[in-house]
Short mmCIF file of C-alpha atoms in Angstrom, two decimals:
data_model
loop_
_atom_site.label_atom_id
_atom_site.label_comp_id
_atom_site.label_asym_id
_atom_site.label_seq_id
_atom_site.Cartn_x
_atom_site.Cartn_y
_atom_site.Cartn_z
CA UNK A 1247 0.00 0.00 0.00
CA UNK A 1248 1.28 3.47 -0.86
CA UNK A 1249 2.39 5.46 2.17
CA UNK A 1250 0.31 8.55 3.07
CA UNK A 1251 1.82 11.99 2.47
CA UNK A 1252 0.31 13.18 5.76
CA UNK A 1253 1.53 12.42 9.26
CA UNK A 1254 -0.91 11.54 12.05
CA UNK A 1255 -0.52 15.02 13.51
CA UNK A 1256 -1.39 16.62 10.17
CA UNK A 1257 -4.45 14.40 9.80
CA UNK A 1258 -5.59 15.32 13.31
CA UNK A 1259 -5.14 19.01 12.55
CA UNK A 1260 -7.28 18.69 9.40
CA UNK A 1261 -10.02 16.87 11.35
CA UNK A 1262 -9.95 19.53 14.12
CA UNK A 1263 -10.69 22.21 11.54
CA UNK A 1264 -13.96 20.46 10.77
CA UNK A 1265 -14.74 20.30 14.49
CA UNK A 1266 -14.24 24.08 14.66
CA UNK A 1267 -17.00 24.68 12.14
CA UNK A 1268 -15.06 25.10 8.89
CA UNK A 1269 -16.96 23.60 5.91
CA UNK A 1270 -15.68 20.21 4.81
CA UNK A 1271 -15.44 21.32 1.17
CA UNK A 1272 -13.11 24.17 2.13
CA UNK A 1273 -10.97 21.90 4.30
CA UNK A 1274 -10.56 19.36 1.49
CA UNK A 1275 -9.64 22.10 -0.97
CA UNK A 1276 -6.97 23.48 1.34
CA UNK A 1277 -5.51 20.06 2.04
CA UNK A 1278 -5.78 18.79 -1.52
CA UNK A 1279 -7.78 15.69 -0.54
CA UNK A 1280 -11.21 14.28 -1.38
CA UNK A 1281 -14.16 14.36 1.01
CA UNK A 1282 -14.11 10.55 1.15
CA UNK A 1283 -10.52 10.68 2.45
CA UNK A 1284 -11.51 13.29 5.04
CA UNK A 1285 -14.35 11.19 6.46
CA UNK A 1286 -12.16 8.05 6.50
CA UNK A 1287 -9.60 9.92 8.58
CA UNK A 1288 -12.33 11.25 10.88
CA UNK A 1289 -13.66 7.72 11.45
CA UNK A 1290 -10.20 6.48 12.44
CA UNK A 1291 -9.61 9.43 14.78
CA UNK A 1292 -12.99 8.91 16.48
CA UNK A 1293 -12.18 5.21 16.92
CA UNK A 1294 -8.81 6.10 18.46
CA UNK A 1295 -10.50 8.53 20.86
CA UNK A 1296 -13.02 5.88 21.93
CA UNK A 1297 -10.22 3.40 22.66
CA UNK A 1298 -8.35 6.07 24.63
CA UNK A 1299 -11.43 6.94 26.72
CA UNK A 1300 -11.90 3.25 27.63
CA UNK A 1301 -8.27 3.06 28.72
CA UNK A 1302 -8.74 6.13 30.94
CA UNK A 1303 -11.86 4.59 32.51
CA UNK A 1304 -9.98 1.34 33.25
CA UNK A 1305 -7.14 3.34 34.79
CA UNK A 1306 -9.56 5.03 37.18
CA UNK A 1307 -9.07 8.49 35.71
CA UNK A 1308 -5.28 8.39 36.09
CA UNK A 1309 -3.04 9.88 33.44
CA UNK A 1310 -2.00 7.56 30.64
CA UNK A 1311 1.65 6.55 30.37
CA UNK A 1312 3.85 8.81 28.26
CA UNK A 1313 4.55 6.03 25.75
CA UNK A 1314 0.84 5.59 25.06
CA UNK A 1315 0.22 9.33 24.74
CA UNK A 1316 2.95 9.74 22.15
CA UNK A 1317 1.20 7.28 19.88
CA UNK A 1318 -2.05 9.27 19.95
CA UNK A 1319 -2.78 11.36 16.84
CA UNK A 1320 -3.72 14.40 18.96
CA UNK A 1321 -1.17 16.80 20.42
CA UNK A 1322 -3.59 18.89 22.48
CA UNK A 1323 -3.42 19.00 26.28
CA UNK A 1324 -5.91 17.13 28.49
CA UNK A 1325 -8.21 18.37 31.23
CA UNK A 1326 -8.64 16.79 34.67
CA UNK A 1327 -10.82 13.98 33.30
CA UNK A 1328 -8.24 13.02 30.69
CA UNK A 1329 -10.23 14.30 27.71
CA UNK A 1330 -8.72 16.56 25.08
CA UNK A 1331 -9.37 20.26 25.65
CA UNK A 1332 -11.36 21.90 22.88
CA UNK A 1333 -9.82 24.61 20.78
CA UNK A 1334 -11.09 28.17 21.44
CA UNK A 1335 -13.55 29.46 18.84
CA UNK A 1336 -13.06 32.75 17.05
CA UNK A 1337 -15.30 35.70 18.07
CA UNK A 1338 -17.31 35.69 14.83
CA UNK A 1339 -18.09 31.99 15.32
CA UNK A 1340 -19.14 32.60 18.95
CA UNK A 1341 -21.44 35.41 17.83
CA UNK A 1342 -23.23 33.01 15.51
CA UNK A 1343 -23.53 30.42 18.29
CA UNK A 1344 -24.97 33.02 20.69
CA UNK A 1345 -27.56 34.02 18.11
CA UNK A 1346 -28.49 30.40 17.49
CA UNK A 1347 -28.85 29.70 21.24
CA UNK A 1348 -31.06 32.75 21.73
CA UNK A 1349 -33.27 31.71 18.83
CA UNK A 1350 -33.47 27.96 19.48
CA UNK A 1351 -33.64 27.97 23.31
CA UNK A 1352 -35.28 31.36 23.93
CA UNK A 1353 -32.58 32.48 26.36
CA UNK A 1354 -31.19 35.95 26.89
CA UNK A 1355 -28.03 37.18 25.27
CA UNK A 1356 -26.35 37.56 28.66
CA UNK A 1357 -27.08 33.96 29.63
CA UNK A 1358 -25.97 32.59 26.26
CA UNK A 1359 -22.71 34.55 26.49
CA UNK A 1360 -22.12 33.24 30.02
CA UNK A 1361 -22.59 29.65 28.87
CA UNK A 1362 -20.14 30.15 26.01
CA UNK A 1363 -17.70 32.21 28.14
CA UNK A 1364 -18.10 35.11 25.71
CA UNK A 1365 -18.11 38.76 26.76
CA UNK A 1366 -21.47 40.44 25.91
CA UNK A 1367 -19.56 43.57 24.85
CA UNK A 1368 -17.74 41.51 22.25
CA UNK A 1369 -21.07 40.13 21.06
CA UNK A 1370 -22.51 43.63 20.58
CA UNK A 1371 -19.37 44.99 18.94
CA UNK A 1372 -19.95 46.29 15.41
CA UNK A 1373 -17.03 46.30 13.02
CA UNK A 1374 -16.05 49.66 11.51
CA UNK A 1375 -14.69 47.96 8.45
CA UNK A 1376 -16.43 48.74 5.14
CA UNK A 1377 -18.72 46.07 3.78
CA UNK A 1378 -16.59 43.64 1.77
CA UNK A 1379 -19.28 41.16 0.76
CA UNK A 1380 -18.92 42.07 -2.92
CA UNK A 1381 -15.15 41.63 -2.79
CA UNK A 1382 -15.47 38.30 -0.97
CA UNK A 1383 -17.97 37.10 -3.55
CA UNK A 1384 -15.69 38.09 -6.42
CA UNK A 1385 -12.69 36.34 -4.84
CA UNK A 1386 -14.79 33.23 -4.32
CA UNK A 1387 -15.95 33.32 -7.95
CA UNK A 1388 -12.36 33.60 -9.21
CA UNK A 1389 -11.32 30.63 -7.06
CA UNK A 1390 -14.22 28.54 -8.34
CA UNK A 1391 -13.26 29.12 -11.99
CA UNK A 1392 -9.45 29.25 -11.50
CA UNK A 1393 -8.91 26.61 -8.84
CA UNK A 1394 -5.10 26.83 -8.87
CA UNK A 1395 -4.87 30.62 -8.48
CA UNK A 1396 -3.23 31.83 -5.27
CA UNK A 1397 -3.94 35.16 -3.58
CA UNK A 1398 -1.21 37.02 -5.52
CA UNK A 1399 -2.63 36.04 -8.90
CA UNK A 1400 -6.16 36.80 -7.68
CA UNK A 1401 -4.94 40.26 -6.66
CA UNK A 1402 -3.65 40.84 -10.20
CA UNK A 1403 -7.02 39.83 -11.67
CA UNK A 1404 -8.86 42.16 -9.26
CA UNK A 1405 -6.61 45.07 -10.20
CA UNK A 1406 -7.36 44.48 -13.88
CA UNK A 1407 -11.07 44.63 -13.08
CA UNK A 1408 -10.69 47.98 -11.30
CA UNK A 1409 -10.80 46.92 -7.64
CA UNK A 1410 -8.78 49.29 -5.44
CA UNK A 1411 -7.49 46.78 -2.92
CA UNK A 1412 -3.96 45.90 -1.82
CA UNK A 1413 -2.49 42.44 -1.75
CA UNK A 1414 -2.54 42.20 2.07
CA UNK A 1415 -6.31 42.61 2.23
CA UNK A 1416 -6.75 40.06 -0.56
CA UNK A 1417 -4.60 37.62 1.38
CA UNK A 1418 -6.57 38.17 4.61
CA UNK A 1419 -9.94 37.61 2.91
CA UNK A 1420 -8.49 34.66 0.99
CA UNK A 1421 -7.44 33.03 4.27
CA UNK A 1422 -10.69 33.87 6.08
CA UNK A 1423 -12.70 32.20 3.31
CA UNK A 1424 -10.54 29.09 3.68
CA UNK A 1425 -9.33 29.11 0.09
CA UNK A 1426 -5.64 28.44 0.75
CA UNK A 1427 -3.99 25.87 -1.45
CA UNK A 1428 -1.67 23.29 0.06
CA UNK A 1429 1.88 23.66 -1.22
CA UNK A 1430 3.13 20.22 -2.13
CA UNK A 1431 6.73 19.92 -1.01
CA UNK A 1432 8.83 17.62 -3.19
CA UNK A 1433 10.07 14.36 -1.75
CA UNK A 1434 13.56 15.12 -2.98
CA UNK A 1435 15.35 18.39 -3.51
CA UNK A 1436 17.71 18.01 -6.41
CA UNK A 1437 20.00 20.88 -7.28
CA UNK A 1438 20.03 21.05 -11.04
CA UNK A 1439 23.38 21.64 -12.70
CA UNK A 1440 22.68 23.51 -15.91
CA UNK A 1441 25.02 23.25 -18.85
CA UNK A 1442 27.54 26.08 -19.20
CA UNK A 1443 26.90 26.73 -22.90
CA UNK A 1444 23.24 27.61 -22.39
CA UNK A 1445 22.30 31.29 -22.35
CA UNK A 1446 19.05 32.94 -21.32
CA UNK A 1447 16.69 33.94 -24.12
CA UNK A 1448 16.82 37.66 -25.01
CA UNK A 1449 13.73 37.84 -27.23
CA UNK A 1450 10.69 35.99 -28.45
CA UNK A 1451 11.36 33.05 -30.83
CA UNK A 1452 14.88 32.84 -29.43
CA UNK A 1453 14.38 29.55 -27.53
CA UNK A 1454 11.37 27.25 -27.53
CA UNK A 1455 10.84 24.22 -25.31
CA UNK A 1456 8.83 21.15 -26.29
CA UNK A 1457 7.58 18.02 -24.52
CA UNK A 1458 4.68 15.54 -24.25
CA UNK A 1459 1.92 15.20 -21.65
CA UNK A 1460 -0.16 12.04 -21.28
CA UNK A 1461 -3.88 11.87 -20.48
CA UNK A 1462 -6.95 9.86 -21.46
CA UNK A 1463 -10.49 10.30 -22.74
CA UNK A 1464 -13.59 9.54 -20.69
CA UNK A 1465 -13.72 6.16 -22.43
CA UNK A 1466 -10.25 5.32 -21.10
CA UNK A 1467 -8.44 5.66 -24.44
CA UNK A 1468 -5.04 7.26 -23.93
CA UNK A 1469 -3.95 10.43 -25.70
CA UNK A 1470 -0.63 12.27 -26.02
CA UNK A 1471 -0.47 16.05 -25.99
CA UNK A 1472 2.42 17.96 -27.57
CA UNK A 1473 3.12 21.17 -25.62
CA UNK A 1474 5.36 23.98 -26.86
CA UNK A 1475 6.38 27.16 -25.02
CA UNK A 1476 8.53 30.21 -25.75
CA UNK A 1477 10.99 30.46 -22.83
CA UNK A 1478 11.29 34.26 -23.12
CA UNK A 1479 7.64 35.33 -23.20
CA UNK A 1480 6.13 32.06 -21.82
CA UNK A 1481 3.81 32.15 -24.84
CA UNK A 1482 2.45 28.78 -25.96
CA UNK A 1483 2.33 28.52 -29.77
CA UNK A 1484 0.50 25.19 -29.86
CA UNK A 1485 -1.01 22.45 -27.70
CA UNK A 1486 -1.90 19.50 -29.92
CA UNK A 1487 -3.51 16.22 -28.71
CA UNK A 1488 -3.37 12.98 -30.69
CA UNK A 1489 -3.82 9.29 -30.02
CA UNK A 1490 -0.20 8.63 -31.01
CA UNK A 1491 2.76 10.78 -31.96
CA UNK A 1492 5.65 10.03 -34.28
CA UNK A 1493 8.47 12.20 -35.55
CA UNK A 1494 6.55 13.10 -38.72
CA UNK A 1495 3.54 14.16 -36.61
CA UNK A 1496 5.75 16.56 -34.62
CA UNK A 1497 7.01 18.04 -37.90
CA UNK A 1498 3.45 18.43 -39.20
CA UNK A 1499 2.39 20.28 -36.04
CA UNK A 1500 5.39 22.62 -36.14
CA UNK A 1501 4.94 23.26 -39.85
CA UNK A 1502 1.31 24.19 -39.22
CA UNK A 1503 2.27 26.77 -36.56
CA UNK A 1504 5.65 28.25 -37.52
CA UNK A 1505 4.76 29.86 -40.88
CA UNK A 1506 2.19 32.11 -39.17
CA UNK A 1507 4.13 33.18 -36.05
CA UNK A 1508 7.76 32.58 -37.02
CA UNK A 1509 10.46 29.92 -36.62
CA UNK A 1510 12.52 29.67 -33.42
CA UNK A 1511 16.31 29.72 -33.34
CA UNK A 1512 16.54 26.83 -30.84
CA UNK A 1513 14.15 24.18 -29.54
CA UNK A 1514 14.92 22.39 -26.27
CA UNK A 1515 13.74 18.78 -26.25
CA UNK A 1516 14.44 15.58 -24.36
CA UNK A 1517 15.80 12.29 -25.71
CA UNK A 1518 12.39 10.90 -26.76
CA UNK A 1519 12.14 8.83 -29.90
CA UNK A 1520 9.96 11.47 -31.59
CA UNK A 1521 12.55 14.21 -31.05
CA UNK A 1522 15.62 12.23 -32.14
CA UNK A 1523 13.91 11.06 -35.33
CA UNK A 1524 15.29 11.75 -38.80
CA UNK A 1525 12.11 13.65 -39.79
CA UNK A 1526 12.54 16.29 -37.09
CA UNK A 1527 16.28 16.52 -37.76
CA UNK A 1528 15.70 17.20 -41.47
CA UNK A 1529 13.02 19.80 -40.69
CA UNK A 1530 15.36 21.59 -38.25
CA UNK A 1531 18.20 21.57 -40.81
CA UNK A 1532 15.96 22.94 -43.57
CA UNK A 1533 14.68 25.78 -41.39
CA UNK A 1534 17.98 26.63 -39.64
CA UNK A 1535 16.68 25.54 -36.20
CA UNK A 1536 19.01 24.09 -33.55
CA UNK A 1537 17.74 21.12 -31.52
CA UNK A 1538 19.09 21.41 -27.97
CA UNK A 1539 18.80 17.97 -26.32
CA UNK A 1540 18.68 17.63 -22.55
CA UNK A 1541 20.86 15.06 -20.81
CA UNK A 1542 19.27 11.61 -20.33
CA UNK A 1543 17.46 11.40 -17.00
CA UNK A 1544 17.77 15.16 -16.36
CA UNK A 1545 14.33 16.77 -16.82
CA UNK A 1546 15.62 19.89 -15.04
CA UNK A 1547 17.61 20.68 -18.20
CA UNK A 1548 14.23 21.54 -19.76
CA UNK A 1549 12.71 23.20 -16.69
CA UNK A 1550 10.56 25.75 -18.57
CA UNK A 1551 8.40 23.13 -20.27
CA UNK A 1552 8.24 20.99 -17.11
CA UNK A 1553 6.89 23.98 -15.16
CA UNK A 1554 4.40 24.76 -17.92
CA UNK A 1555 3.20 21.14 -18.03
CA UNK A 1556 2.61 21.17 -14.27
CA UNK A 1557 0.34 24.20 -14.48
CA UNK A 1558 -1.30 22.84 -17.63
CA UNK A 1559 -2.20 19.59 -15.87
CA UNK A 1560 -3.46 21.30 -12.70
CA UNK A 1561 -5.50 24.02 -14.43
CA UNK A 1562 -6.78 22.19 -17.51
CA UNK A 1563 -6.33 18.42 -17.69
CA UNK A 1564 -7.45 17.79 -14.10
CA UNK A 1565 -10.49 20.06 -14.50
CA UNK A 1566 -12.12 18.52 -17.60
CA UNK A 1567 -13.50 15.28 -18.95
CA UNK A 1568 -12.74 14.71 -22.65
CA UNK A 1569 -15.53 12.93 -24.48
CA UNK A 1570 -13.59 12.61 -27.74
CA UNK A 1571 -10.39 13.77 -29.38
CA UNK A 1572 -12.24 16.67 -31.01
CA UNK A 1573 -13.65 17.68 -27.62
CA UNK A 1574 -10.15 17.54 -26.16
CA UNK A 1575 -8.78 19.76 -28.95
CA UNK A 1576 -11.53 22.32 -28.38
CA UNK A 1577 -11.03 22.52 -24.61
CA UNK A 1578 -7.23 22.57 -24.78
CA UNK A 1579 -7.30 25.34 -27.39
CA UNK A 1580 -9.69 27.39 -25.22
CA UNK A 1581 -7.34 27.03 -22.24
CA UNK A 1582 -4.33 27.96 -24.39
CA UNK A 1583 -6.08 31.14 -25.55
CA UNK A 1584 -6.90 32.10 -21.96
CA UNK A 1585 -3.35 31.30 -20.85
CA UNK A 1586 -1.74 33.42 -23.57
CA UNK A 1587 -4.02 36.47 -23.38
CA UNK A 1588 -5.56 36.67 -19.89
CA UNK A 1589 -3.75 34.60 -17.25
CA UNK A 1590 -1.16 36.65 -15.30
CA UNK A 1591 2.28 35.03 -15.25
CA UNK A 1592 4.42 35.78 -12.19
CA UNK A 1593 7.72 35.17 -14.01
CA UNK A 1594 7.11 38.09 -16.41
CA UNK A 1595 5.74 40.66 -13.99
CA UNK A 1596 2.16 39.30 -13.75
CA UNK A 1597 1.50 40.10 -17.40
CA UNK A 1598 -0.07 37.74 -19.95
CA UNK A 1599 2.49 36.12 -22.29
CA UNK A 1600 1.02 37.77 -25.40
CA UNK A 1601 2.37 41.15 -24.27
CA UNK A 1602 6.00 40.00 -24.70
CA UNK A 1603 5.63 38.41 -28.11
CA UNK A 1604 7.56 39.91 -31.03
CA UNK A 1605 9.36 42.47 -28.85
CA UNK A 1606 12.74 42.21 -30.52
CA UNK A 1607 15.79 43.70 -28.86
CA UNK A 1608 14.13 43.80 -25.44
CA UNK A 1609 16.06 42.69 -22.39
CA UNK A 1610 15.18 39.46 -20.61
CA UNK A 1611 11.88 39.70 -18.65
CA UNK A 1612 11.98 40.12 -14.86
CA UNK A 1613 11.85 37.00 -12.72
#
C-alpha cells in the first residue's frame, strides 16, 4: 500500500478544523484531498478517541503513560478527566452560536454569552470595516473558476477589473474564506546543474521548449499532448492532442504553426524517440533551427516546459472530462487562448504572455 503523504498530527489538525466549524469542502480544498478521504480519517480518529477513553476509565481516571500518549494522533493538552481540551472558537463563530442559542432555546443574550464564556460587549461589537461582501464574492468566484490561483494572482485579476485593494487585504480575505492551497513539497530536492553553454533567451522566438503530456479520454483511451512554449515570453504557440505521436507528426504540427508566427532559433527537447527522429532533424536543418537535447534522466535541463506542463495539468487536464479527441482539442485550445491572453504570469511581472511576443531587442523579462 502506498504510504500517506500526511503524518498523524497533520491528519488530526485537518479533522480539528472540521470540528471548529469550517466547511468540509473548504478543508478538502486546502488540504488537496477528497471528502471521502476526510471522512475516512475522521472515522479512524474517532475510533482512536473511543479506545483512549476506555483506557482512561480502566485506569480510574489516572493519566495515561507517556509512551501511550505519544502514539495518539492528537497533540492537544488534556483536562482533569483526561479528555482533550477543545480549541477556542473565534469571536465571529461565537457570535453566531450566541444568536443560534437565543433563537433555538429562547434564552437571553447575557445567559448565552455566560454559557459560552463570551463577553457580551464583544457580542454587541460592530465592526467599523467597510462592507466587503462584494469583494469576498468576487474572490470566491475567481477561485471557483481558477482553482489553482493563489492570492497574488487573484490580486492581479482584481486590479485588472478595477478593484482598489492591496495584496494584504486580498490575502486576509483569501485566508478567512478558507481558500488556501496546500503547497506540495517535493520528496527530494535536487540541485540542477545547468550546462555552461546555455544562455538565457533575449527575445521571443529565441528559444522554444517542447515536450509531451499524457492523459486519457472519458472512455479510457489514452492520448498524447504535444506542448510547446517560448521560454522568453512564456507564450504557448500550440497544444496538440493525438492518439499517437511520431516524428513526422511533430514536424506536421510545427509546420502548421511556424509559418504564421515565425520559426525559433533553438528548440529544447528531451531524448524521446519522436525528437531524435530523422524527420525532425531534417526539418530543423531545412529551417535553420538548432535542436538542444537535454541530458538523459535530467528533466531539469528543460525546466521551462516541465513547469508549464505542471500548471497545464493542474488548471486544464485535471479540470475537464474529454468525451472525444475533437472535444479535447476544443477545450485545450480554449485554455491555451486564456493562458496566452488573460492569465497573469508571475515570471514576467504578472503580465499575460502575449504582451511579450515579437518584442525584438528587449532585455530578458523580470523574474
